[in-house]
PDB file of C-alpha atoms in Angstrom:
ATOM      1  CA  MET A   1      -7.018 -18.329   9.677  1.00 86.00           C
ATOM      2  CA  LEU A   2      -5.068 -20.110  12.454  1.00 87.00           C
ATOM      3  CA  LEU A   3      -7.028 -23.327  12.443  1.00 92.00           C
ATOM      4  CA  CYS A   4      -6.271 -23.816   8.749  1.00 92.00           C
ATOM      5  CA  VAL A   5      -2.211 -23.355   9.085  1.00 90.00           C
ATOM      6  CA  VAL A   6      -1.898 -25.399  12.475  1.00 91.00           C
ATOM      7  CA  THR A   7      -4.029 -28.294  10.493  1.00 92.00           C
ATOM      8  CA  ALA A   8      -2.396 -27.934   7.234  1.00 92.00           C
ATOM      9  CA  ALA A   9       0.887 -28.567   9.369  1.00 91.00           C
ATOM     10  CA  CYS A  10      -0.737 -31.583  11.192  1.00 91.00           C
ATOM     11  CA  LEU A  11      -1.219 -32.688   7.750  1.00 89.00           C
ATOM     12  CA  TYR A  12       1.845 -32.293   6.568  1.00 87.00           C
ATOM     13  CA  VAL A  13       4.472 -32.649   9.126  1.00 88.00           C
ATOM     14  CA  PRO A  14       4.793 -36.170  10.356  1.00 86.00           C
ATOM     15  CA  ASP A  15       5.788 -35.909  13.583  1.00 88.00           C
ATOM     16  CA  LEU A  16       2.459 -33.976  14.208  1.00 87.00           C
ATOM     17  CA  ALA A  17       0.327 -35.768  12.430  1.00 86.00           C
ATOM     18  CA  GLU A  18       1.700 -38.474  14.749  1.00 85.00           C
ATOM     19  CA  LEU A  19       1.242 -36.699  17.742  1.00 87.00           C
ATOM     20  CA  VAL A  20      -2.017 -35.658  16.551  1.00 85.00           C
ATOM     21  CA  GLY A  21      -3.569 -38.716  14.865  1.00 82.00           C
ATOM     22  CA  ARG A  22      -7.024 -38.982  13.683  1.00 86.00           C
ATOM     23  CA  ARG A  23      -5.910 -37.554  10.069  1.00 88.00           C
ATOM     24  CA  HIS A  24      -9.462 -37.758   9.021  1.00 92.00           C
ATOM     25  CA  LEU A  25     -10.817 -35.480  11.627  1.00 93.00           C
ATOM     26  CA  VAL A  26      -8.073 -33.249  10.780  1.00 92.00           C
ATOM     27  CA  VAL A  27      -8.510 -33.449   7.182  1.00 91.00           C
ATOM     28  CA  THR A  28     -12.244 -32.325   7.597  1.00 93.00           C
ATOM     29  CA  LEU A  29     -12.038 -29.247   9.620  1.00 93.00           C
ATOM     30  CA  HIS A  30      -8.881 -28.171   7.192  1.00 94.00           C
ATOM     31  CA  GLU A  31     -11.565 -28.268   4.901  1.00 93.00           C
ATOM     32  CA  TRP A  32     -14.502 -26.819   6.542  1.00 95.00           C
ATOM     33  CA  SER A  33     -12.195 -24.028   7.764  1.00 94.00           C
ATOM     34  CA  GLY A  34     -10.625 -23.023   4.551  1.00 93.00           C
ATOM     35  CA  LEU A  35     -14.423 -23.226   2.877  1.00 93.00           C
ATOM     36  CA  LEU A  36     -15.557 -21.301   5.954  1.00 94.00           C
ATOM     37  CA  LEU A  37     -12.021 -18.343   5.686  1.00 92.00           C
ATOM     38  CA  PRO A  38     -13.672 -15.752   3.802  1.00 92.00           C
ATOM     39  CA  VAL A  39     -16.597 -15.663   5.611  1.00 94.00           C
ATOM     40  CA  PRO A  40     -16.484 -13.032   8.244  1.00 93.00           C
ATOM     41  CA  PHE A  41     -14.983 -10.726   5.466  1.00 93.00           C
ATOM     42  CA  LEU A  42     -18.386 -11.131   4.009  1.00 95.00           C
ATOM     43  CA  LEU A  43     -20.267 -10.668   6.746  1.00 96.00           C
ATOM     44  CA  GLY A  44     -17.710  -6.922   7.825  1.00 95.00           C
ATOM     45  CA  LEU A  45     -18.929  -5.725   4.474  1.00 96.00           C
ATOM     46  CA  ALA A  46     -21.962  -5.261   6.201  1.00 97.00           C
ATOM     47  CA  SER A  47     -20.392  -2.544   8.077  1.00 95.00           C
ATOM     48  CA  ARG A  48     -19.325   0.925   7.319  1.00 95.00           C
ATOM     49  CA  PRO A  49     -16.434   1.139   8.877  1.00 92.00           C
ATOM     50  CA  PHE A  50     -14.756  -1.934   7.715  1.00 94.00           C
ATOM     51  CA  ARG A  51     -15.785  -1.251   3.933  1.00 95.00           C
ATOM     52  CA  LYS A  52     -14.041   2.019   5.519  1.00 94.00           C
ATOM     53  CA  ASP A  53     -10.844   0.529   6.065  1.00 93.00           C
ATOM     54  CA  LEU A  54     -11.137  -1.348   2.703  1.00 95.00           C
ATOM     55  CA  ARG A  55     -11.025   1.556   0.935  1.00 94.00           C
ATOM     56  CA  ARG A  56      -7.995   2.514   3.112  1.00 93.00           C
ATOM     57  CA  LEU A  57      -6.279   0.018   2.146  1.00 94.00           C
ATOM     58  CA  ASN A  58      -6.927  -0.319  -1.358  1.00 93.00           C
ATOM     59  CA  ARG A  59      -5.312   3.526  -2.151  1.00 92.00           C
ATOM     60  CA  PHE A  60      -1.748   3.907  -2.642  1.00 93.00           C
ATOM     61  CA  GLY A  61      -0.274   7.720  -2.435  1.00 92.00           C
ATOM     62  CA  PRO A  62       2.702   9.671  -2.467  1.00 93.00           C
ATOM     63  CA  HIS A  63       3.138   8.901   1.227  1.00 94.00           C
ATOM     64  CA  ASP A  64       3.063   4.779   0.874  1.00 95.00           C
ATOM     65  CA  ARG A  65       5.917   5.257  -1.417  1.00 95.00           C
ATOM     66  CA  ARG A  66       8.077   7.087   0.820  1.00 94.00           C
ATOM     67  CA  TRP A  67       7.331   4.247   2.995  1.00 94.00           C
ATOM     68  CA  LEU A  68       8.122   1.651   1.521  1.00 95.00           C
ATOM     69  CA  ARG A  69      11.793   3.783   0.015  1.00 95.00           C
ATOM     70  CA  ALA A  70      12.247   3.952   4.113  1.00 95.00           C
ATOM     71  CA  VAL A  71      11.887   0.793   5.083  1.00 94.00           C
ATOM     72  CA  ARG A  72      13.974  -0.596   1.869  1.00 95.00           C
ATOM     73  CA  ARG A  73      17.127   1.915   3.183  1.00 95.00           C
ATOM     74  CA  ARG A  74      16.112   0.867   6.969  1.00 93.00           C
ATOM     75  CA  ASP A  75      15.667   4.413   7.653  1.00 92.00           C
ATOM     76  CA  ARG A  76      14.441   4.749  11.250  1.00 87.00           C
ATOM     77  CA  ALA A  77      14.354   8.413  11.588  1.00 86.00           C
ATOM     78  CA  PRO A  78      11.067  10.245  12.734  1.00 80.00           C
ATOM     79  CA  GLY A  79       8.925  11.182   9.811  1.00 85.00           C
ATOM     80  CA  ALA A  80      10.972   8.938   7.279  1.00 90.00           C
ATOM     81  CA  ARG A  81       7.505   6.736   7.341  1.00 91.00           C
ATOM     82  CA  PRO A  82       5.146   8.553   7.246  1.00 92.00           C
ATOM     83  CA  ALA A  83       1.214   6.411   7.116  1.00 93.00           C
ATOM     84  CA  GLY A  84      -2.343   7.141   7.260  1.00 92.00           C
ATOM     85  CA  LYS A  85      -4.137   4.496   9.571  1.00 91.00           C
ATOM     86  CA  PHE A  86      -1.978   1.496   7.362  1.00 93.00           C
ATOM     87  CA  ASN A  87       1.299   2.096   6.435  1.00 93.00           C
ATOM     88  CA  ALA A  88       2.039   0.531   2.959  1.00 95.00           C
ATOM     89  CA  GLY A  89       3.903  -2.359   4.173  1.00 93.00           C
ATOM     90  CA  GLN A  90      -0.395  -3.595   5.668  1.00 93.00           C
ATOM     91  CA  LYS A  91      -1.485  -2.124   2.717  1.00 96.00           C
ATOM     92  CA  LEU A  92       0.644  -4.565   0.597  1.00 95.00           C
ATOM     93  CA  TYR A  93       0.112  -7.643   3.093  1.00 94.00           C
ATOM     94  CA  ALA A  94      -3.523  -7.078   2.974  1.00 94.00           C
ATOM     95  CA  GLY A  95      -3.790  -7.608  -0.961  1.00 95.00           C
ATOM     96  CA  TRP A  96      -1.375  -9.912  -0.769  1.00 95.00           C
ATOM     97  CA  ILE A  97      -3.348 -12.361   1.830  1.00 94.00           C
ATOM     98  CA  ALA A  98      -6.732 -11.664  -0.121  1.00 94.00           C
ATOM     99  CA  GLY A  99      -5.231 -12.835  -3.149  1.00 95.00           C
ATOM    100  CA  ALA A 100      -3.813 -15.961  -1.134  1.00 95.00           C
ATOM    101  CA  VAL A 101      -6.907 -16.677   0.895  1.00 93.00           C
ATOM    102  CA  LEU A 102      -9.091 -16.648  -2.820  1.00 94.00           C
ATOM    103  CA  VAL A 103      -6.397 -18.842  -4.785  1.00 96.00           C
ATOM    104  CA  MET A 104      -5.896 -21.206  -2.119  1.00 95.00           C
ATOM    105  CA  LEU A 105      -9.708 -21.811  -1.893  1.00 94.00           C
ATOM    106  CA  GLY A 106     -10.141 -22.563  -5.494  1.00 94.00           C
ATOM    107  CA  THR A 107      -6.952 -25.150  -4.959  1.00 95.00           C
ATOM    108  CA  GLY A 108      -8.535 -26.154  -2.153  1.00 93.00           C
ATOM    109  CA  LEU A 109     -12.043 -26.905  -3.909  1.00 93.00           C
ATOM    110  CA  LEU A 110     -10.331 -28.749  -7.477  1.00 93.00           C
ATOM    111  CA  MET A 111      -8.402 -31.147  -4.837  1.00 91.00           C
ATOM    112  CA  TRP A 112     -11.711 -31.975  -2.880  1.00 90.00           C
ATOM    113  CA  PHE A 113     -13.561 -32.499  -5.542  1.00 89.00           C
ATOM    114  CA  THR A 114     -11.958 -34.450  -7.657  1.00 87.00           C
ATOM    115  CA  HIS A 115     -14.704 -34.687  -9.353  1.00 88.00           C
ATOM    116  CA  LEU A 116     -14.453 -31.388 -11.460  1.00 85.00           C
ATOM    117  CA  ALA A 117     -11.605 -31.247 -13.578  1.00 88.00           C
ATOM    118  CA  PRO A 118      -8.483 -33.911 -14.724  1.00 92.00           C
ATOM    119  CA  LEU A 119      -5.969 -34.933 -12.762  1.00 92.00           C
ATOM    120  CA  VAL A 120      -3.427 -32.982 -14.414  1.00 93.00           C
ATOM    121  CA  TRP A 121      -5.106 -29.873 -13.236  1.00 92.00           C
ATOM    122  CA  ARG A 122      -5.554 -31.316  -9.648  1.00 92.00           C
ATOM    123  CA  THR A 123      -1.496 -32.794  -9.638  1.00 94.00           C
ATOM    124  CA  GLY A 124      -1.405 -28.632 -10.440  1.00 95.00           C
ATOM    125  CA  ALA A 125      -3.786 -27.422  -7.933  1.00 95.00           C
ATOM    126  CA  THR A 126      -1.624 -29.841  -4.816  1.00 94.00           C
ATOM    127  CA  PHE A 127       1.086 -27.582  -5.918  1.00 96.00           C
ATOM    128  CA  VAL A 128      -0.155 -24.197  -6.078  1.00 97.00           C
ATOM    129  CA  HIS A 129      -1.495 -24.937  -2.528  1.00 96.00           C
ATOM    130  CA  ASP A 130       1.109 -26.841  -0.970  1.00 93.00           C
ATOM    131  CA  TRP A 131       3.918 -24.750  -1.707  1.00 95.00           C
ATOM    132  CA  LEU A 132       1.317 -21.299  -1.485  1.00 95.00           C
ATOM    133  CA  ALA A 133       0.534 -22.016   2.525  1.00 93.00           C
ATOM    134  CA  LEU A 134       4.096 -22.825   3.210  1.00 92.00           C
ATOM    135  CA  THR A 135       4.726 -19.169   1.977  1.00 94.00           C
ATOM    136  CA  ILE A 136       1.576 -18.017   3.657  1.00 93.00           C
ATOM    137  CA  GLY A 137       3.357 -19.624   7.037  1.00 90.00           C
ATOM    138  CA  ILE A 138       6.661 -18.210   6.433  1.00 92.00           C
ATOM    139  CA  VAL A 139       4.519 -14.951   5.157  1.00 93.00           C
ATOM    140  CA  LEU A 140       2.390 -15.275   8.644  1.00 90.00           C
ATOM    141  CA  ILE A 141       5.079 -15.990  11.108  1.00 91.00           C
ATOM    142  CA  GLY A 142       6.908 -12.945  10.170  1.00 92.00           C
ATOM    143  CA  HIS A 143       3.778 -10.657  10.995  1.00 89.00           C
ATOM    144  CA  ILE A 144       3.318 -12.273  13.888  1.00 90.00           C
ATOM    145  CA  ARG A 145       7.212 -11.875  15.088  1.00 93.00           C
ATOM    146  CA  MET A 146       6.385  -8.178  14.053  1.00 90.00           C
ATOM    147  CA  ALA A 147       3.906  -8.063  16.467  1.00 89.00           C
ATOM    148  CA  LEU A 148       4.809  -9.469  19.309  1.00 92.00           C
ATOM    149  CA  ALA A 149       7.952  -6.601  19.366  1.00 93.00           C
ATOM    150  CA  ASP A 150       4.883  -3.876  19.285  1.00 92.00           C
ATOM    151  CA  PRO A 151       2.238  -4.226  22.605  1.00 93.00           C
ATOM    152  CA  GLU A 152       0.322  -1.545  21.883  1.00 93.00           C
ATOM    153  CA  ALA A 153      -0.575  -2.885  17.826  1.00 90.00           C
ATOM    154  CA  ARG A 154      -1.103  -5.947  19.398  1.00 91.00           C
ATOM    155  CA  ARG A 155      -3.230  -3.593  22.071  1.00 92.00           C
ATOM    156  CA  GLY A 156      -5.287  -2.128  18.774  1.00 90.00           C
ATOM    157  CA  MET A 157      -5.764  -5.705  17.172  1.00 87.00           C
ATOM    158  CA  ARG A 158      -7.422  -6.929  20.486  1.00 91.00           C
ATOM    159  CA  THR A 159      -9.514  -3.788  21.425  1.00 92.00           C
ATOM    160  CA  GLY A 160      -9.668  -1.606  18.300  1.00 86.00           C
ATOM    161  CA  SER A 161      -8.151   1.136  19.358  1.00 88.00           C
ATOM    162  CA  VAL A 162      -4.983   2.633  20.189  1.00 90.00           C
ATOM    163  CA  GLU A 163      -3.279   4.999  22.228  1.00 91.00           C
ATOM    164  CA  ARG A 164      -3.319   9.244  20.688  1.00 89.00           C
ATOM    165  CA  PRO A 165       0.902   9.408  21.494  1.00 90.00           C
ATOM    166  CA  TRP A 166       0.816   6.467  19.352  1.00 90.00           C
ATOM    167  CA  ALA A 167      -0.628   6.261  17.051  1.00 89.00           C
ATOM    168  CA  ARG A 168       0.577  10.410  16.097  1.00 88.00           C
ATOM    169  CA  ARG A 169       4.266   8.776  15.910  1.00 88.00           C
ATOM    170  CA  GLU A 170       3.004   5.706  14.135  1.00 89.00           C
ATOM    171  CA  HIS A 171       0.534   6.152  12.105  1.00 90.00           C
ATOM    172  CA  PRO A 172       1.347  10.498  11.497  1.00 90.00           C
ATOM    173  CA  LEU A 173      -1.415  11.111   8.633  1.00 91.00           C
ATOM    174  CA  TRP A 174      -4.085   8.803  10.130  1.00 88.00           C
ATOM    175  CA  ASP A 175      -6.404  11.862  11.950  1.00 79.00           C
ATOM    176  CA  PRO A 176      -8.925   8.751  14.579  1.00 71.00           C
ATOM    177  CA  ASP A 177     -10.955  11.501  14.671  1.00 72.00           C
ATOM    178  CA  ASP A 178     -11.916  10.660  11.370  1.00 72.00           C
ATOM    179  CA  ASP A 179     -13.424   7.511  11.911  1.00 65.00           C
TER     180      ASP A 179
END
């Protein structure tokens, strides 16, 4: 994902394009990294814990609605944002990014294989691809900003484990022993 974002920036920001040069190489890296983007997900489907996490991400419960209301009210009181292993924001982000990747893949293929569709489709694909890429970039910056504010969450993303006190505080409905 990061390679897709960086190469896209190099293709669309003139100052970065001049700095990098070698446009054909950047285009090739962008196309292939985009095409291969779903591969880690598909490989992960062979893992039982990964599939279990996908089921958790796919379920919204009453506590998720409470979490979203607390976020909307900016309520940070203890217990105001109940969450299992994944909070409602993480569930929404995961669903949105999964859909965005599929749309980016589809529009990117239409742009790459120009003979597959008429000009009007390719023009529409380019429009959707470019604006969705900008949206992904903005959302990704927000995601990274939130991760930078929480060292324990970053450690969890990097290593796959977090300290129990952090888990109890941030995800009180999650039972780590259930994993």
